[in-house]
Coordinates of C-alpha atoms and ligand atoms in Angstrom, one line a residue:
M1 CA 61.2 114.7 109.2
S2 CA 58.9 117.5 111.6
R3 CA 61.4 119.5 113.9
G4 CA 58.4 120.6 115.5
L5 CA 57.2 124.1 115.1
I6 CA 58.9 125.0 111.7
S7 CA 58.0 123.9 108.3
E8 CA 61.6 121.3 107.0
D9 CA 60.8 123.9 103.4
I10 CA 61.8 127.3 105.7
I11 CA 64.4 125.5 107.4
D12 CA 65.9 123.8 104.2
R13 CA 66.0 127.9 102.3
I14 CA 67.9 128.9 105.7
R15 CA 70.5 126.5 105.5
E16 CA 71.1 127.1 102.0
R17 CA 71.8 130.6 102.4
N18 CA 74.0 130.7 105.1
D19 CA 76.7 129.4 103.6
L20 CA 79.0 126.7 106.7
T21 CA 82.3 128.5 104.9
R22 CA 81.6 131.6 105.4
I23 CA 79.5 131.7 108.5
V24 CA 82.5 129.2 110.2
A25 CA 85.0 132.1 108.9
K26 CA 83.2 134.7 110.4
Y27 CA 83.3 133.3 114.0
A28 CA 86.1 130.8 113.9
G29 CA 88.6 132.9 112.3
P30 CA 90.4 132.4 109.2
L31 CA 90.3 128.9 107.1
V32 CA 93.1 127.7 105.6
L33 CA 92.3 125.6 102.1
A34 CA 93.2 121.1 102.0
G35 CA 91.9 119.3 99.6
D36 CA 88.7 119.6 99.3
N37 CA 87.6 120.9 102.8
F38 CA 89.2 123.7 104.5
Q39 CA 90.9 124.1 108.4
C40 CA 90.7 126.5 110.9
R41 CA 91.5 125.8 114.7
C42 CA 88.2 124.7 116.5
P43 CA 86.1 127.2 118.9
F44 CA 85.2 124.1 120.5
H45 CA 88.1 124.1 123.0
G46 CA 92.1 125.1 123.3
C47 CA 93.1 123.4 120.3
K48 CA 96.5 124.6 118.8
S49 CA 96.3 123.1 115.5
P50 CA 94.3 122.4 113.4
S51 CA 91.6 120.3 114.1
F52 CA 88.2 121.6 113.2
T53 CA 87.2 120.6 109.8
V54 CA 84.8 122.0 107.5
C55 CA 83.4 120.0 104.5
P56 CA 81.8 123.1 101.7
R57 CA 80.6 120.2 99.2
Y58 CA 78.3 119.0 102.1
Q59 CA 78.0 121.7 104.4
I60 CA 79.2 120.0 107.4
F61 CA 82.1 120.4 109.8
Y62 CA 83.8 117.7 112.2
C63 CA 86.0 118.6 114.9
F64 CA 88.9 115.5 115.6
G65 CA 89.6 117.0 118.6
C66 CA 86.4 117.1 120.5
E67 CA 84.6 115.1 118.2
Y68 CA 81.6 118.0 117.2
G69 CA 79.9 117.6 114.1
G70 CA 77.2 118.5 112.6
G71 CA 75.5 121.3 109.7
V72 CA 75.3 125.1 110.6
F73 CA 72.7 124.8 113.0
R74 CA 74.7 123.0 115.4
F75 CA 78.0 124.8 114.8
M76 CA 75.6 128.4 115.5
K77 CA 73.6 126.8 118.4
R78 CA 76.4 125.1 119.8
L79 CA 78.3 128.4 119.7
R80 CA 76.2 130.5 120.7
G81 CA 74.6 128.4 123.2
T82 CA 70.5 128.7 122.0
S83 CA 68.2 126.0 121.7
F84 CA 67.3 125.0 118.0
L85 CA 64.8 127.1 117.6
E86 CA 66.2 129.9 118.2
T87 CA 69.6 129.5 116.2
V88 CA 66.9 128.5 112.9
R89 CA 65.3 132.2 113.6
D90 CA 68.3 134.2 114.1
L91 CA 70.0 133.1 111.3
G92 CA 66.5 133.1 109.3
R93 CA 66.6 136.8 110.7
E94 CA 70.0 137.0 109.1
V95 CA 68.7 136.3 105.4
G96 CA 65.8 137.8 105.3
I97 CA 63.7 134.8 106.0
E98 CA 61.0 135.3 109.0
V99 CA 60.9 132.5 110.8
P100 CA 56.8 132.3 111.6
Ligands
ZN201 ZN1 86.6 121.2 118.8

């Protein structure tokens, strides 16, 4: 599947190097291990309980409070309010991959 201007190969490489667990811990605060997953308070809605779950194995997240989920790009896209292309560029820059 193509996403327009950026090749899937580059998108995959950027996704692989931006570990979702590390990114969420960096921007959403401390993660608590719960079974095979990590949990924390959701950065997207004002929850008091840790309803935000990260699955490190599949590199996906899901919030049971606001029902938002996805991978590292969707997390950063929502967090920063950037487009998909800008999000890929930003994350690429952080790991030294220049997006043409
Ligand atoms: Zn939420």
